[in-house]
């Protein structure tokens, strides 16, 4: 087994209360993630107490967990590792109440022996979050514990303020970890390393050298069984507030005084405080054809399944630089891209027909997929007589390092961070409330939804939104294959 570097995992054994333990997220991500973290030695000891509406016992929960690992684990599940993991599992049906949950916690802590810590993961829909928090309070499981919450964190400013006030009646703010799995991805964290560890790029990371920025997260997936949830949220609430704005903060923040949770959170919140309110005229809302005929959808629904917007950060570094954000369902490709367009030279000395400027500005592109990639495009001379220029690129892929197997999945990384009390990749009450505040003009007066065909890039009006620029996706040139045939 590979040795785990010191400081990566928590110092103390952990008791995890997994509320919603038989749900889709728990089966796809959380149980496989906890299996890997415990079996690979990231956690010095672990007990997991499943809680959900299902009326099963501990053995029934073990059967559910084993099925989840067989179907969704990306790591080998050997007999020895499964037997060890199965021993860590217990289960309390929700109907058993707070006393049974408290008793299960006492048993788990007694089994671990010595000093341990508690982590509560609320893998539940928004309507069940506060009841789950109150259950933990009634079971006397608040002291010395941390609680991880899934999005959405409210639906507007008023509901976010109310939710935070209700949470703070049970847990203090430093105990609450609002999860954003986008920030748990290795490439998102690599933005910080790229910016602040390299003297080449930080001096040009500002309005003097950067023309505009695109954060583009199209999805090919439809709604599946989430129609009811989506009807109450839509693409903006589901993706922009909780994901794309968070990535924007990593991209736009000032250098923190140290790579510690407090300074990083403060710099992110400064970005949010500098965001100008979203102007509805700078927003395109779309809905894919056929959405209204899906099960659970209002036949006259005006909920957006697509949103593209232009926003502005009104501070010294970014004044005048537009940020374009786009996301949606049933689009042509599934991608997670940050594309930074640099300003073009003020004057060209190259002859007409040389090709300079014909393929747009130079770009720095981050691919935020799990196997991260980066590309820097530039003009270079075509070999041969005369002065003809082509667009070329320098590319890097995580595969090039030989370390792709060391990448933790997003939920694994975030669970570890929450166990360690590291809030770097989590959102704060202040940040969430500010994002809802700047979103208020859009939520109060949304533009009409425009239809777009499934498999497209959204409504045609997105091109007027980004003009005089152009969307980077779809790419004119694909990523180079890091493992070409015959290599």
mmCIF file of C-alpha atoms in Angstrom, residues 111-474:
data_model
loop_
_atom_site.group_PDB
_atom_site.id
_atom_site.type_symbol
_atom_site.label_atom_id
_atom_site.label_comp_id
_atom_site.label_asym_id
_atom_site.label_seq_id
_atom_site.Cartn_x
_atom_site.Cartn_y
_atom_site.Cartn_z
ATOM 1 C CA UNK A 111 -15.373 0.706 19.507
ATOM 2 C CA UNK A 112 -12.758 3.167 18.229
ATOM 3 C CA UNK A 113 -11.436 3.825 21.731
ATOM 4 C CA UNK A 114 -9.366 6.872 22.626
ATOM 5 C CA UNK A 115 -9.998 10.281 21.104
ATOM 6 C CA UNK A 116 -12.124 10.541 17.950
ATOM 7 C CA UNK A 117 -14.008 13.184 15.964
ATOM 8 C CA UNK A 118 -17.526 13.381 14.512
ATOM 9 C CA UNK A 119 -18.427 14.302 10.938
ATOM 10 C CA UNK A 120 -22.074 14.558 9.887
ATOM 11 C CA UNK A 121 -22.741 14.445 6.137
ATOM 12 C CA UNK A 122 -26.234 15.588 5.095
ATOM 13 C CA UNK A 123 -26.815 13.901 1.741
ATOM 14 C CA UNK A 124 -30.460 14.983 1.681
ATOM 15 C CA UNK A 125 -32.703 17.291 -0.395
ATOM 16 C CA UNK A 126 -33.024 20.932 0.780
ATOM 17 C CA UNK A 127 -36.373 20.314 2.471
ATOM 18 C CA UNK A 128 -34.802 17.649 4.715
ATOM 19 C CA UNK A 129 -31.659 19.559 5.692
ATOM 20 C CA UNK A 130 -33.032 21.446 8.705
ATOM 21 C CA UNK A 131 -34.924 18.421 10.104
ATOM 22 C CA UNK A 132 -31.668 16.459 9.850
ATOM 23 C CA UNK A 133 -29.766 19.232 11.645
ATOM 24 C CA UNK A 134 -32.383 19.275 14.419
ATOM 25 C CA UNK A 135 -32.174 15.464 14.718
ATOM 26 C CA UNK A 136 -28.426 15.772 15.320
ATOM 27 C CA UNK A 137 -29.111 18.435 17.945
ATOM 28 C CA UNK A 138 -31.704 16.263 19.720
ATOM 29 C CA UNK A 139 -29.226 13.373 19.725
ATOM 30 C CA UNK A 140 -26.625 15.616 21.450
ATOM 31 C CA UNK A 141 -24.207 15.145 18.547
ATOM 32 C CA UNK A 142 -23.346 18.822 17.986
ATOM 33 C CA UNK A 143 -20.467 19.429 20.369
ATOM 34 C CA UNK A 144 -17.056 18.938 18.779
ATOM 35 C CA UNK A 145 -18.556 17.884 15.446
ATOM 36 C CA UNK A 146 -18.586 19.175 11.879
ATOM 37 C CA UNK A 147 -21.482 19.069 9.450
ATOM 38 C CA UNK A 148 -21.210 18.903 5.652
ATOM 39 C CA UNK A 149 -24.144 20.325 3.672
ATOM 40 C CA UNK A 150 -25.061 19.850 0.012
ATOM 41 C CA UNK A 151 -26.348 22.631 -2.242
ATOM 42 C CA UNK A 152 -28.534 24.563 -2.792
ATOM 43 C CA UNK A 153 -27.882 26.949 0.091
ATOM 44 C CA UNK A 154 -31.190 28.779 -0.171
ATOM 45 C CA UNK A 155 -33.092 29.839 -3.277
ATOM 46 C CA UNK A 156 -32.661 33.615 -2.966
ATOM 47 C CA UNK A 157 -31.268 36.125 -0.482
ATOM 48 C CA UNK A 158 -34.156 35.903 1.986
ATOM 49 C CA UNK A 159 -34.184 32.102 2.102
ATOM 50 C CA UNK A 160 -30.371 31.940 2.388
ATOM 51 C CA UNK A 161 -30.381 34.368 5.325
ATOM 52 C CA UNK A 162 -33.184 32.387 6.972
ATOM 53 C CA UNK A 163 -31.431 29.042 6.382
ATOM 54 C CA UNK A 164 -28.168 30.311 7.845
ATOM 55 C CA UNK A 165 -29.973 31.719 10.892
ATOM 56 C CA UNK A 166 -31.699 28.365 11.491
ATOM 57 C CA UNK A 167 -28.428 26.449 11.068
ATOM 58 C CA UNK A 168 -26.648 28.748 13.507
ATOM 59 C CA UNK A 169 -29.218 27.892 16.174
ATOM 60 C CA UNK A 170 -27.685 24.394 16.251
ATOM 61 C CA UNK A 171 -24.184 24.619 14.709
ATOM 62 C CA UNK A 172 -21.737 27.514 14.790
ATOM 63 C CA UNK A 173 -20.482 28.805 11.437
ATOM 64 C CA UNK A 174 -17.036 27.247 11.923
ATOM 65 C CA UNK A 175 -18.701 23.823 12.218
ATOM 66 C CA UNK A 176 -20.591 24.123 8.898
ATOM 67 C CA UNK A 177 -18.957 22.970 5.647
ATOM 68 C CA UNK A 178 -21.022 23.902 2.568
ATOM 69 C CA UNK A 179 -19.742 21.603 -0.129
ATOM 70 C CA UNK A 180 -19.024 22.469 -3.768
ATOM 71 C CA UNK A 181 -17.631 19.422 -5.528
ATOM 72 C CA UNK A 182 -16.311 21.602 -8.386
ATOM 73 C CA UNK A 183 -13.732 23.081 -5.995
ATOM 74 C CA UNK A 184 -12.762 19.596 -4.822
ATOM 75 C CA UNK A 185 -11.452 18.728 -8.256
ATOM 76 C CA UNK A 186 -7.683 18.706 -8.671
ATOM 77 C CA UNK A 187 -7.749 21.128 -11.647
ATOM 78 C CA UNK A 188 -9.669 23.796 -9.702
ATOM 79 C CA UNK A 189 -7.003 23.754 -6.997
ATOM 80 C CA UNK A 190 -4.338 23.774 -9.692
ATOM 81 C CA UNK A 191 -5.513 27.286 -10.610
ATOM 82 C CA UNK A 192 -4.124 28.506 -7.278
ATOM 83 C CA UNK A 193 -0.815 26.728 -7.879
ATOM 84 C CA UNK A 194 -0.597 27.999 -11.445
ATOM 85 C CA UNK A 195 -1.262 31.601 -10.480
ATOM 86 C CA UNK A 196 0.650 32.028 -7.264
ATOM 87 C CA UNK A 197 3.628 29.683 -7.707
ATOM 88 C CA UNK A 198 4.749 30.983 -11.112
ATOM 89 C CA UNK A 199 6.328 34.369 -11.685
ATOM 90 C CA UNK A 200 5.450 34.159 -15.391
ATOM 91 C CA UNK A 201 1.672 34.567 -15.090
ATOM 92 C CA UNK A 202 0.740 36.492 -11.947
ATOM 93 C CA UNK A 203 2.142 39.831 -13.292
ATOM 94 C CA UNK A 204 -0.188 39.635 -16.320
ATOM 95 C CA UNK A 205 -3.253 38.382 -14.411
ATOM 96 C CA UNK A 206 -5.188 41.657 -14.637
ATOM 97 C CA UNK A 207 -7.181 44.063 -16.829
ATOM 98 C CA UNK A 208 -4.045 45.387 -18.565
ATOM 99 C CA UNK A 209 -3.322 42.042 -20.234
ATOM 100 C CA UNK A 210 -6.570 40.019 -20.060
ATOM 101 C CA UNK A 211 -9.390 40.966 -22.437
ATOM 102 C CA UNK A 212 -12.167 38.673 -21.161
ATOM 103 C CA UNK A 213 -12.736 35.371 -19.364
ATOM 104 C CA UNK A 214 -15.122 32.488 -20.106
ATOM 105 C CA UNK A 215 -16.244 29.832 -17.620
ATOM 106 C CA UNK A 216 -18.146 27.240 -19.619
ATOM 107 C CA UNK A 217 -19.771 24.109 -18.170
ATOM 108 C CA UNK A 218 -22.109 22.571 -20.774
ATOM 109 C CA UNK A 219 -23.661 19.185 -19.984
ATOM 110 C CA UNK A 220 -25.035 16.548 -22.332
ATOM 111 C CA UNK A 221 -27.161 14.994 -19.579
ATOM 112 C CA UNK A 222 -30.859 15.633 -19.167
ATOM 113 C CA UNK A 223 -32.727 15.680 -15.875
ATOM 114 C CA UNK A 224 -33.136 11.982 -15.152
ATOM 115 C CA UNK A 225 -35.188 11.733 -11.976
ATOM 116 C CA UNK A 226 -34.451 15.331 -10.931
ATOM 117 C CA UNK A 227 -37.368 17.057 -12.703
ATOM 118 C CA UNK A 228 -39.097 17.993 -9.443
ATOM 119 C CA UNK A 229 -35.907 19.479 -8.028
ATOM 120 C CA UNK A 230 -35.102 21.284 -11.262
ATOM 121 C CA UNK A 231 -38.550 22.833 -11.547
ATOM 122 C CA UNK A 232 -37.878 24.576 -8.215
ATOM 123 C CA UNK A 233 -34.356 25.696 -9.080
ATOM 124 C CA UNK A 234 -33.360 25.939 -12.736
ATOM 125 C CA UNK A 235 -29.878 26.207 -14.204
ATOM 126 C CA UNK A 236 -28.920 29.517 -12.574
ATOM 127 C CA UNK A 237 -29.681 28.450 -8.994
ATOM 128 C CA UNK A 238 -28.450 24.904 -9.544
ATOM 129 C CA UNK A 239 -25.122 25.681 -11.200
ATOM 130 C CA UNK A 240 -24.135 29.343 -11.329
ATOM 131 C CA UNK A 241 -24.501 30.420 -7.692
ATOM 132 C CA UNK A 242 -23.117 27.229 -6.216
ATOM 133 C CA UNK A 243 -20.463 26.259 -8.801
ATOM 134 C CA UNK A 244 -19.523 28.745 -11.506
ATOM 135 C CA UNK A 245 -19.284 31.774 -9.198
ATOM 136 C CA UNK A 246 -17.054 29.735 -6.887
ATOM 137 C CA UNK A 247 -14.695 28.859 -9.752
ATOM 138 C CA UNK A 248 -14.752 32.536 -10.780
ATOM 139 C CA UNK A 249 -13.537 33.472 -7.286
ATOM 140 C CA UNK A 250 -10.500 31.162 -7.578
ATOM 141 C CA UNK A 251 -9.757 32.659 -10.980
ATOM 142 C CA UNK A 252 -10.147 36.312 -9.886
ATOM 143 C CA UNK A 253 -9.050 36.468 -6.236
ATOM 144 C CA UNK A 254 -6.068 38.428 -4.961
ATOM 145 C CA UNK A 255 -3.130 36.513 -3.519
ATOM 146 C CA UNK A 256 -3.933 35.386 0.048
ATOM 147 C CA UNK A 257 -1.477 36.124 2.837
ATOM 148 C CA UNK A 258 -1.010 32.349 3.163
ATOM 149 C CA UNK A 259 -2.521 29.155 1.777
ATOM 150 C CA UNK A 260 -4.654 28.757 4.865
ATOM 151 C CA UNK A 261 -8.454 28.456 4.937
ATOM 152 C CA UNK A 262 -9.082 31.850 6.559
ATOM 153 C CA UNK A 263 -7.042 34.019 4.158
ATOM 154 C CA UNK A 264 -8.300 32.142 1.085
ATOM 155 C CA UNK A 265 -11.954 32.457 2.166
ATOM 156 C CA UNK A 266 -11.458 36.168 2.789
ATOM 157 C CA UNK A 267 -10.013 36.742 -0.696
ATOM 158 C CA UNK A 268 -12.881 34.801 -2.275
ATOM 159 C CA UNK A 269 -15.390 36.883 -0.330
ATOM 160 C CA UNK A 270 -13.660 40.074 -1.522
ATOM 161 C CA UNK A 271 -14.350 38.941 -5.094
ATOM 162 C CA UNK A 272 -18.004 38.367 -4.230
ATOM 163 C CA UNK A 273 -18.245 41.788 -2.582
ATOM 164 C CA UNK A 274 -16.804 43.331 -5.776
ATOM 165 C CA UNK A 275 -19.266 41.577 -8.110
ATOM 166 C CA UNK A 276 -21.736 44.030 -9.616
ATOM 167 C CA UNK A 277 -25.434 43.053 -9.460
ATOM 168 C CA UNK A 278 -26.400 40.858 -12.416
ATOM 169 C CA UNK A 279 -28.234 42.901 -15.053
ATOM 170 C CA UNK A 280 -31.074 40.832 -16.599
ATOM 171 C CA UNK A 281 -30.174 42.377 -19.975
ATOM 172 C CA UNK A 282 -26.811 40.573 -19.690
ATOM 173 C CA UNK A 283 -28.463 37.163 -19.295
ATOM 174 C CA UNK A 284 -29.758 34.600 -21.798
ATOM 175 C CA UNK A 285 -32.101 31.952 -20.405
ATOM 176 C CA UNK A 286 -32.893 28.883 -22.472
ATOM 177 C CA UNK A 287 -34.984 25.746 -22.294
ATOM 178 C CA UNK A 288 -34.393 22.674 -24.433
ATOM 179 C CA UNK A 289 -37.205 21.590 -26.717
ATOM 180 C CA UNK A 290 -39.130 18.765 -25.080
ATOM 181 C CA UNK A 291 -38.419 19.782 -21.472
ATOM 182 C CA UNK A 292 -42.073 20.640 -20.797
ATOM 183 C CA UNK A 293 -43.199 17.128 -21.762
ATOM 184 C CA UNK A 294 -40.892 15.420 -19.230
ATOM 185 C CA UNK A 295 -42.423 13.682 -16.205
ATOM 186 C CA UNK A 296 -42.880 16.081 -13.295
ATOM 187 C CA UNK A 297 -42.534 19.252 -15.398
ATOM 188 C CA UNK A 298 -45.236 21.906 -15.693
ATOM 189 C CA UNK A 299 -46.509 21.920 -19.322
ATOM 190 C CA UNK A 300 -46.170 25.729 -19.250
ATOM 191 C CA UNK A 301 -42.884 25.829 -17.309
ATOM 192 C CA UNK A 302 -40.582 28.796 -17.862
ATOM 193 C CA UNK A 303 -37.747 27.249 -15.819
ATOM 194 C CA UNK A 304 -34.420 27.598 -17.606
ATOM 195 C CA UNK A 305 -32.367 24.515 -18.427
ATOM 196 C CA UNK A 306 -29.660 26.800 -19.848
ATOM 197 C CA UNK A 307 -28.185 30.106 -18.755
ATOM 198 C CA UNK A 308 -25.444 32.325 -20.106
ATOM 199 C CA UNK A 309 -24.526 35.642 -18.531
ATOM 200 C CA UNK A 310 -22.025 38.459 -18.510
ATOM 201 C CA UNK A 311 -20.841 39.731 -15.155
ATOM 202 C CA UNK A 312 -18.333 42.305 -13.929
ATOM 203 C CA UNK A 313 -15.934 42.487 -10.982
ATOM 204 C CA UNK A 314 -15.657 46.136 -9.975
ATOM 205 C CA UNK A 315 -12.193 46.284 -8.454
ATOM 206 C CA UNK A 316 -8.744 47.551 -9.435
ATOM 207 C CA UNK A 317 -7.565 44.275 -10.984
ATOM 208 C CA UNK A 318 -10.634 43.458 -13.094
ATOM 209 C CA UNK A 319 -12.436 46.742 -13.859
ATOM 210 C CA UNK A 320 -13.738 46.635 -17.444
ATOM 211 C CA UNK A 321 -13.037 42.902 -17.997
ATOM 212 C CA UNK A 322 -16.224 40.933 -18.786
ATOM 213 C CA UNK A 323 -16.640 37.437 -17.364
ATOM 214 C CA UNK A 324 -18.902 35.189 -19.453
ATOM 215 C CA UNK A 325 -20.511 32.182 -17.767
ATOM 216 C CA UNK A 326 -22.483 29.452 -19.541
ATOM 217 C CA UNK A 327 -24.047 26.175 -18.440
ATOM 218 C CA UNK A 328 -26.999 24.044 -19.437
ATOM 219 C CA UNK A 329 -28.535 20.621 -19.961
ATOM 220 C CA UNK A 330 -28.773 18.582 -23.186
ATOM 221 C CA UNK A 331 -26.014 20.549 -24.912
ATOM 222 C CA UNK A 332 -23.657 19.391 -27.641
ATOM 223 C CA UNK A 333 -20.729 18.381 -25.402
ATOM 224 C CA UNK A 334 -19.932 17.895 -21.757
ATOM 225 C CA UNK A 335 -17.022 20.158 -20.784
ATOM 226 C CA UNK A 336 -15.659 22.177 -17.839
ATOM 227 C CA UNK A 337 -13.542 24.963 -19.238
ATOM 228 C CA UNK A 338 -11.996 28.212 -18.051
ATOM 229 C CA UNK A 339 -10.685 30.205 -21.003
ATOM 230 C CA UNK A 340 -8.685 33.406 -20.525
ATOM 231 C CA UNK A 341 -8.331 35.614 -23.615
ATOM 232 C CA UNK A 342 -5.324 37.930 -23.631
ATOM 233 C CA UNK A 343 -5.367 41.348 -25.218
ATOM 234 C CA UNK A 344 -4.051 41.489 -28.761
ATOM 235 C CA UNK A 345 -1.027 43.646 -29.645
ATOM 236 C CA UNK A 346 -1.986 47.303 -30.203
ATOM 237 C CA UNK A 347 -0.439 47.392 -33.685
ATOM 238 C CA UNK A 348 0.552 44.708 -36.150
ATOM 239 C CA UNK A 349 3.740 44.996 -38.201
ATOM 240 C CA UNK A 350 2.873 41.852 -40.160
ATOM 241 C CA UNK A 351 1.752 42.117 -43.799
ATOM 242 C CA UNK A 352 -1.857 41.695 -44.888
ATOM 243 C CA UNK A 353 -2.565 38.022 -45.411
ATOM 244 C CA UNK A 354 0.035 36.861 -42.892
ATOM 245 C CA UNK A 355 -2.686 35.275 -40.774
ATOM 246 C CA UNK A 356 -1.979 37.222 -37.584
ATOM 247 C CA UNK A 357 -5.194 37.919 -35.712
ATOM 248 C CA UNK A 358 -7.189 35.669 -38.034
ATOM 249 C CA UNK A 359 -7.729 33.021 -35.363
ATOM 250 C CA UNK A 360 -8.515 35.305 -32.453
ATOM 251 C CA UNK A 361 -6.483 36.290 -29.404
ATOM 252 C CA UNK A 362 -4.047 34.143 -27.470
ATOM 253 C CA UNK A 363 -5.786 31.998 -24.872
ATOM 254 C CA UNK A 364 -4.874 30.201 -21.677
ATOM 255 C CA UNK A 365 -7.326 27.351 -21.184
ATOM 256 C CA UNK A 366 -7.928 25.152 -18.135
ATOM 257 C CA UNK A 367 -9.868 21.924 -18.540
ATOM 258 C CA UNK A 368 -11.484 21.224 -15.167
ATOM 259 C CA UNK A 369 -12.189 17.564 -15.856
ATOM 260 C CA UNK A 370 -10.735 15.086 -13.364
ATOM 261 C CA UNK A 371 -7.723 14.398 -15.634
ATOM 262 C CA UNK A 372 -6.772 18.057 -15.817
ATOM 263 C CA UNK A 373 -5.283 19.700 -18.886
ATOM 264 C CA UNK A 374 -3.992 23.184 -19.711
ATOM 265 C CA UNK A 375 -3.267 24.840 -23.031
ATOM 266 C CA UNK A 376 -1.562 28.122 -23.971
ATOM 267 C CA UNK A 377 -2.172 29.206 -27.564
ATOM 268 C CA UNK A 378 0.011 31.635 -29.510
ATOM 269 C CA UNK A 379 0.906 32.674 -33.062
ATOM 270 C CA UNK A 380 4.056 31.241 -34.609
ATOM 271 C CA UNK A 381 5.654 31.393 -38.042
ATOM 272 C CA UNK A 382 4.809 28.698 -40.539
ATOM 273 C CA UNK A 383 7.998 27.061 -41.911
ATOM 274 C CA UNK A 384 9.010 28.148 -45.409
ATOM 275 C CA UNK A 385 9.435 31.387 -47.335
ATOM 276 C CA UNK A 386 7.510 34.514 -46.494
ATOM 277 C CA UNK A 387 5.808 35.462 -43.235
ATOM 278 C CA UNK A 388 2.774 33.255 -42.690
ATOM 279 C CA UNK A 389 1.560 32.681 -39.121
ATOM 280 C CA UNK A 390 -0.399 29.801 -37.651
ATOM 281 C CA UNK A 391 -2.049 29.353 -34.270
ATOM 282 C CA UNK A 392 0.017 26.925 -32.186
ATOM 283 C CA UNK A 393 -0.291 25.722 -28.597
ATOM 284 C CA UNK A 394 1.639 24.415 -25.628
ATOM 285 C CA UNK A 395 -0.346 21.726 -23.814
ATOM 286 C CA UNK A 396 -0.032 19.890 -20.540
ATOM 287 C CA UNK A 397 -2.091 16.956 -19.275
ATOM 288 C CA UNK A 398 -1.980 15.324 -15.850
ATOM 289 C CA UNK A 399 -1.297 12.053 -17.657
ATOM 290 C CA UNK A 400 2.117 13.472 -18.596
ATOM 291 C CA UNK A 401 3.256 13.358 -14.966
ATOM 292 C CA UNK A 402 2.564 9.684 -14.375
ATOM 293 C CA UNK A 403 0.675 10.710 -11.227
ATOM 294 C CA UNK A 404 -2.886 10.466 -12.519
ATOM 295 C CA UNK A 405 -3.471 7.502 -10.190
ATOM 296 C CA UNK A 406 -2.817 9.743 -7.166
ATOM 297 C CA UNK A 407 -5.722 12.079 -7.959
ATOM 298 C CA UNK A 408 -8.448 11.955 -5.335
ATOM 299 C CA UNK A 409 -12.015 12.238 -6.541
ATOM 300 C CA UNK A 410 -13.672 15.532 -5.627
ATOM 301 C CA UNK A 411 -15.866 14.154 -2.846
ATOM 302 C CA UNK A 412 -12.955 12.201 -1.358
ATOM 303 C CA UNK A 413 -10.820 15.330 -1.158
ATOM 304 C CA UNK A 414 -13.623 17.388 0.372
ATOM 305 C CA UNK A 415 -14.524 14.755 2.960
ATOM 306 C CA UNK A 416 -10.870 14.610 4.004
ATOM 307 C CA UNK A 417 -10.683 18.397 4.247
ATOM 308 C CA UNK A 418 -13.841 18.537 6.371
ATOM 309 C CA UNK A 419 -12.418 15.872 8.696
ATOM 310 C CA UNK A 420 -9.274 18.004 9.052
ATOM 311 C CA UNK A 421 -11.281 21.198 9.583
ATOM 312 C CA UNK A 422 -9.790 22.745 6.417
ATOM 313 C CA UNK A 423 -12.379 25.184 5.012
ATOM 314 C CA UNK A 424 -10.328 26.305 1.971
ATOM 315 C CA UNK A 425 -12.599 24.648 -0.597
ATOM 316 C CA UNK A 426 -15.912 25.301 1.176
ATOM 317 C CA UNK A 427 -18.224 28.296 0.966
ATOM 318 C CA UNK A 428 -19.163 30.613 3.827
ATOM 319 C CA UNK A 429 -22.483 32.099 4.926
ATOM 320 C CA UNK A 430 -21.211 35.563 4.020
ATOM 321 C CA UNK A 431 -20.164 34.508 0.533
ATOM 322 C CA UNK A 432 -23.414 32.679 -0.225
ATOM 323 C CA UNK A 433 -25.566 35.570 0.981
ATOM 324 C CA UNK A 434 -23.580 38.058 -1.118
ATOM 325 C CA UNK A 435 -24.010 35.906 -4.239
ATOM 326 C CA UNK A 436 -27.765 35.791 -3.726
ATOM 327 C CA UNK A 437 -27.711 39.546 -3.204
ATOM 328 C CA UNK A 438 -26.013 40.247 -6.556
ATOM 329 C CA UNK A 439 -28.391 37.738 -8.193
ATOM 330 C CA UNK A 440 -31.522 39.500 -6.926
ATOM 331 C CA UNK A 441 -32.106 41.723 -10.013
ATOM 332 C CA UNK A 442 -32.086 38.622 -12.249
ATOM 333 C CA UNK A 443 -34.316 36.564 -9.952
ATOM 334 C CA UNK A 444 -36.812 39.418 -9.641
ATOM 335 C CA UNK A 445 -37.012 40.192 -13.376
ATOM 336 C CA UNK A 446 -35.720 37.216 -15.379
ATOM 337 C CA UNK A 447 -35.676 37.511 -19.175
ATOM 338 C CA UNK A 448 -37.949 35.096 -21.058
ATOM 339 C CA UNK A 449 -36.676 31.611 -21.805
ATOM 340 C CA UNK A 450 -35.697 30.894 -25.404
ATOM 341 C CA UNK A 451 -36.002 27.401 -26.852
ATOM 342 C CA UNK A 452 -32.962 25.521 -28.133
ATOM 343 C CA UNK A 453 -32.721 22.064 -29.726
ATOM 344 C CA UNK A 454 -31.096 19.285 -27.680
ATOM 345 C CA UNK A 455 -27.553 18.679 -28.887
ATOM 346 C CA UNK A 456 -26.926 22.355 -29.690
ATOM 347 C CA UNK A 457 -24.930 25.022 -27.821
ATOM 348 C CA UNK A 458 -27.972 26.906 -26.542
ATOM 349 C CA UNK A 459 -30.182 29.702 -27.910
ATOM 350 C CA UNK A 460 -28.762 31.728 -30.807
ATOM 351 C CA UNK A 461 -28.871 34.941 -28.753
ATOM 352 C CA UNK A 462 -25.774 33.791 -26.816
ATOM 353 C CA UNK A 463 -23.704 35.114 -29.711
ATOM 354 C CA UNK A 464 -25.046 38.655 -29.224
ATOM 355 C CA UNK A 465 -24.272 38.323 -25.504
ATOM 356 C CA UNK A 466 -20.581 37.568 -26.057
ATOM 357 C CA UNK A 467 -20.055 39.867 -29.091
ATOM 358 C CA UNK A 468 -17.657 41.207 -30.280
ATOM 359 C CA UNK A 469 -15.943 38.122 -28.877
ATOM 360 C CA UNK A 470 -16.788 34.498 -29.666
ATOM 361 C CA UNK A 471 -17.442 31.483 -27.469
ATOM 362 C CA UNK A 472 -14.426 29.210 -27.138
ATOM 363 C CA UNK A 473 -16.600 26.101 -27.155
ATOM 364 C CA UNK A 474 -16.819 24.284 -29.428
#
